[in-house]
Amino acid sequence: ILYQGMSLADLAHVIMLVETNIVPREAGGELLAALLTLHPAPPLDFALDPARGDLYSNREAYLRMLTPAAGWLSAGRARREATTIGYRLAVRGRLLALVAALGDCAAAALDLAEKHRATLFPDYTYLQPAQPTTFGHYLLTFAYPLLRDLDRARAAFARANVSPAGSGSVNGSRLPLDRARLAELLGFDAVIPHTRDAMWQADGPIEIAALLAAALVNLDRLAEDLQIFSTAEFGLVELADRHARASVIMPQKKNPYSLAYVRGVCGEAIGTHAAMAAVGKTPSGQIDNRMFAYGDIPRALDTATGAAHLMAGVLRGLSVNVARAAQRASDDFIGATDLAEVI
């Protein structure tokens, strides 16, 4: 997950060291050439050896086989800086993918709502017939939270897309590191001003995990409704065959497997949110939270993005039993409140 971002961090650091005359140009050029053999993916003969420690140490060991200039890579930089940058780059790209998936899901909901803007549909509270509505109006229940999710994602992206590079060990460096140049090379919008904060943030993973939990709870609520509406007892909607599967032992069943998957992803996201808060509550200069967040958060973003795309597909393939919905929208004194108000 972190490999490509750490590789970019290494390349940017060496370019900056050469430009600021911290590293001799010849040694810097030799080191850049060696780094490019490791970029963007590991060479075929690169193997992670647990005896060497983490990914940074394994990359460094490989570089030392290629050039004696490898030691310059540590000038003015702790290993945690490369992994911190790698994490931010991994999160930055995945947040953009999540935004695209949530936007796709919102568009699918709006398209289906437009199609059924006049389709009579029973509205339920406590799963009891409450009032008549339209299926289009019902679907907008989930479109508006998706827009709020996009606002939250935009804010989280802005906080993730800032550079921790050039922080020295923790409190800066006596070397003339150019932090603005590093941010520019890595495509960050700005520099995190406080170097110690840049190295030890715990709230970022918690914020992203909270974003995922909120977005997936919204999708879970829709998935749970559709799962109920698709039962034989309700019979109001039907999933496309590609979003369902038959039971092996009971072939008469059409199981809404895609909806169950979305609900499961939501549960997992809630667990990740709690986990990020739990591992983040450490002394301010410890690595505990990073060990887990730097893998768990990018993986959670990938899973949530897939679930949002899946829900968009479910909506595009969904069929509404218009006749049955209209019948249910006129049964069980469902218009009692409206009748009372007219009287």
Coordinates of N, CA, C and O in Angstrom, one line a residue, residues 101 104-113 115-116 135 138-139 142 219-230 237-245 254-263 305-320:
A101 N -17.0 7.5 -6.4 CA -18.0 6.4 -6.2 C -19.2 6.9 -5.5 O -20.3 6.5 -5.9
D104 N -21.2 8.8 -8.0 CA -21.8 7.8 -8.9 C -23.1 7.3 -8.3 O -24.1 7.1 -8.9
C105 N -23.0 7.0 -7.0 CA -24.2 6.4 -6.3 C -25.3 7.5 -6.2 O -26.4 7.2 -6.3
A106 N -24.9 8.7 -5.9 CA -25.9 9.8 -5.8 C -26.6 10.0 -7.2 O -27.8 10.2 -7.3
A107 N -25.8 9.9 -8.3 CA -26.3 10.1 -9.6 C -27.3 8.9 -9.9 O -28.4 9.2 -10.5
A108 N -27.0 7.7 -9.5 CA -27.9 6.6 -9.8 C -29.2 6.7 -9.0 O -30.3 6.4 -9.5
A109 N -29.1 7.2 -7.7 CA -30.3 7.5 -6.9 C -31.1 8.5 -7.6 O -32.4 8.4 -7.6
L110 N -30.5 9.6 -8.0 CA -31.3 10.7 -8.7 C -32.0 10.2 -10.0 O -33.1 10.6 -10.2
D111 N -31.3 9.4 -10.8 CA -31.8 8.9 -12.0 C -33.0 8.1 -11.7 O -34.1 8.2 -12.4
L112 N -32.9 7.2 -10.7 CA -34.0 6.3 -10.4 C -35.2 7.1 -9.8 O -36.4 6.8 -10.0
A113 N -34.9 8.1 -9.0 CA -35.9 8.9 -8.4 C -36.7 9.7 -9.5 O -37.9 9.8 -9.4
K115 N -37.1 8.7 -12.6 CA -37.9 7.7 -13.3 C -39.2 7.4 -12.5 O -40.2 7.2 -13.1
H116 N -39.1 7.4 -11.2 CA -40.2 7.0 -10.4 C -40.8 8.2 -9.6 O -41.3 8.0 -8.5
F135 N -42.0 6.6 -5.0 CA -40.7 5.9 -4.8 C -39.6 6.9 -5.0 O -38.6 6.9 -4.4
Y138 N -39.1 8.9 -1.8 CA -38.4 8.0 -0.9 C -36.9 7.9 -1.1 O -36.1 8.0 -0.2
L139 N -36.5 7.8 -2.4 CA -35.1 7.6 -2.7 C -34.3 8.8 -2.3 O -33.1 8.7 -2.0
F142 N -31.9 9.2 0.7 CA -30.6 8.8 0.7 C -29.7 9.6 -0.2 O -28.4 9.6 0.0
L219 N -25.6 4.1 3.3 CA -25.8 3.0 2.3 C -26.4 1.8 2.9 O -27.3 1.1 2.3
D220 N -26.1 1.5 4.2 CA -26.6 0.4 4.9 C -28.1 0.5 5.1 O -28.9 -0.4 5.0
R221 N -28.5 1.7 5.5 CA -30.0 2.0 5.7 C -30.8 1.7 4.4 O -31.9 1.1 4.4
L222 N -30.2 2.2 3.3 CA -30.9 1.9 2.0 C -30.9 0.4 1.7 O -31.9 -0.2 1.3
A223 N -29.7 -0.2 1.9 CA -29.6 -1.7 1.7 C -30.6 -2.5 2.5 O -31.2 -3.4 2.1
E224 N -30.8 -2.1 3.8 CA -31.7 -2.8 4.7 C -33.1 -2.6 4.2 O -33.9 -3.6 4.2
D225 N -33.5 -1.4 3.8 CA -34.8 -1.2 3.3 C -35.1 -2.0 2.0 O -36.1 -2.7 1.9
L226 N -34.2 -2.0 1.1 CA -34.4 -2.7 -0.1 C -34.4 -4.2 0.1 O -35.1 -5.0 -0.6
Q227 N -33.6 -4.7 1.1 CA -33.7 -6.1 1.4 C -35.0 -6.5 1.9 O -35.6 -7.6 1.6
I228 N -35.6 -5.7 2.7 CA -37.0 -5.9 3.2 C -38.0 -5.8 2.1 O -38.9 -6.7 1.9
F229 N -37.9 -4.7 1.3 CA -38.9 -4.5 0.2 C -38.8 -5.6 -0.9 O -39.7 -5.8 -1.6
S230 N -37.6 -6.3 -1.0 CA -37.5 -7.4 -2.0 C -38.0 -8.7 -1.5 O -37.9 -9.7 -2.3
V237 N -39.9 -4.4 -4.6 CA -38.8 -4.2 -5.6 C -38.2 -5.6 -5.9 O -38.4 -6.6 -5.1
E238 N -37.4 -5.6 -6.9 CA -36.6 -6.8 -7.3 C -35.2 -6.4 -7.8 O -35.1 -5.5 -8.6
L239 N -34.2 -7.1 -7.2 CA -32.9 -6.8 -7.7 C -32.6 -7.5 -9.0 O -33.2 -8.5 -9.3
A240 N -31.7 -6.9 -9.8 CA -31.3 -7.5 -11.0 C -30.5 -8.8 -10.7 O -30.0 -9.0 -9.6
D241 N -30.6 -9.8 -11.6 CA -30.0 -11.1 -11.3 C -28.5 -11.0 -11.0 O -28.0 -11.7 -10.2
R242 N -27.8 -10.0 -11.6 CA -26.4 -9.9 -11.3 C -26.1 -9.4 -9.9 O -24.9 -9.5 -9.5
H243 N -27.1 -8.9 -9.2 CA -26.8 -8.5 -7.8 C -27.4 -9.4 -6.8 O -27.6 -9.0 -5.6
A244 N -27.8 -10.6 -7.2 CA -28.4 -11.6 -6.3 C -27.8 -12.9 -6.7 O -27.1 -13.1 -7.6
R245 N -28.1 -13.9 -5.8 CA -27.7 -15.3 -6.1 C -28.7 -16.3 -5.5 O -29.4 -16.0 -4.5
K254 N -34.2 -16.1 -4.2 CA -33.3 -15.2 -4.9 C -32.8 -14.3 -3.8 O -33.4 -13.3 -3.3
N255 N -31.6 -14.6 -3.3 CA -31.0 -13.9 -2.2 C -30.3 -12.6 -2.6 O -29.5 -12.6 -3.5
P256 N -30.6 -11.5 -1.9 CA -30.0 -10.2 -2.2 C -28.6 -10.1 -1.7 O -28.3 -9.3 -0.8
Y257 N -27.7 -10.8 -2.3 CA -26.4 -11.0 -1.7 C -25.6 -9.6 -1.7 O -24.9 -9.3 -0.8
S258 N -25.8 -8.8 -2.8 CA -25.1 -7.5 -2.8 C -25.5 -6.6 -1.7 O -24.6 -5.9 -1.1
L259 N -26.8 -6.7 -1.3 CA -27.2 -5.8 -0.2 C -26.6 -6.3 1.2 O -26.2 -5.5 2.0
A260 N -26.5 -7.6 1.3 CA -25.9 -8.2 2.5 C -24.4 -7.8 2.6 O -23.9 -7.5 3.7
Y261 N -23.8 -7.7 1.4 CA -22.4 -7.3 1.4 C -22.2 -5.9 1.8 O -21.3 -5.6 2.6
V262 N -23.0 -5.0 1.3 CA -22.9 -3.6 1.7 C -23.2 -3.4 3.2 O -22.4 -2.7 3.9
R263 N -24.1 -4.2 3.7 CA -24.4 -4.1 5.2 C -23.1 -4.6 6.0 O -22.8 -4.0 7.0
T305 N -15.2 2.3 -1.3 CA -15.4 2.7 -2.7 C -16.0 1.6 -3.5 O -17.0 1.9 -4.3
G306 N -15.6 0.4 -3.3 CA -16.3 -0.7 -4.0 C -17.7 -0.9 -3.6 O -18.6 -1.1 -4.5
A307 N -18.0 -0.7 -2.3 CA -19.4 -0.8 -1.8 C -20.3 0.3 -2.4 O -21.5 0.0 -2.8
A308 N -19.8 1.5 -2.6 CA -20.5 2.6 -3.1 C -20.8 2.3 -4.6 O -21.9 2.6 -5.1
H309 N -19.8 1.8 -5.4 CA -20.0 1.5 -6.8 C -21.0 0.3 -6.9 O -21.9 0.4 -7.8
L310 N -21.0 -0.6 -6.0 CA -21.9 -1.7 -6.0 C -23.3 -1.2 -5.8 O -24.3 -1.6 -6.5
M311 N -23.5 -0.3 -4.8 CA -24.9 0.2 -4.5 C -25.4 1.0 -5.7 O -26.6 1.0 -6.1
A312 N -24.5 1.7 -6.4 CA -24.9 2.4 -7.6 C -25.4 1.5 -8.7 O -26.4 1.7 -9.3
G313 N -24.7 0.3 -8.8 CA -25.1 -0.7 -9.7 C -26.5 -1.3 -9.4 O -27.3 -1.6 -10.2
V314 N -26.7 -1.5 -8.1 CA -28.0 -2.1 -7.6 C -29.1 -1.2 -8.0 O -30.2 -1.6 -8.4
L315 N -28.9 0.1 -7.7 CA -30.0 1.1 -8.1 C -30.3 1.1 -9.6 O -31.4 1.3 -10.0
R316 N -29.2 1.0 -10.4 CA -29.4 1.1 -11.8 C -30.1 -0.2 -12.3 O -30.7 -0.2 -13.4
G317 N -30.0 -1.3 -11.6 CA -30.6 -2.5 -12.0 C -31.9 -2.8 -11.3 O -32.5 -3.9 -11.6
L318 N -32.4 -2.0 -10.4 CA -33.5 -2.3 -9.6 C -34.8 -2.1 -10.4 O -35.0 -1.2 -11.1
S319 N -35.7 -3.0 -10.1 CA -37.1 -3.0 -10.7 C -38.1 -2.7 -9.6 O -38.0 -3.3 -8.5
V320 N -39.1 -1.9 -9.8 CA -40.1 -1.6 -8.9 C -41.4 -2.2 -9.3 O -41.8 -2.1 -10.5

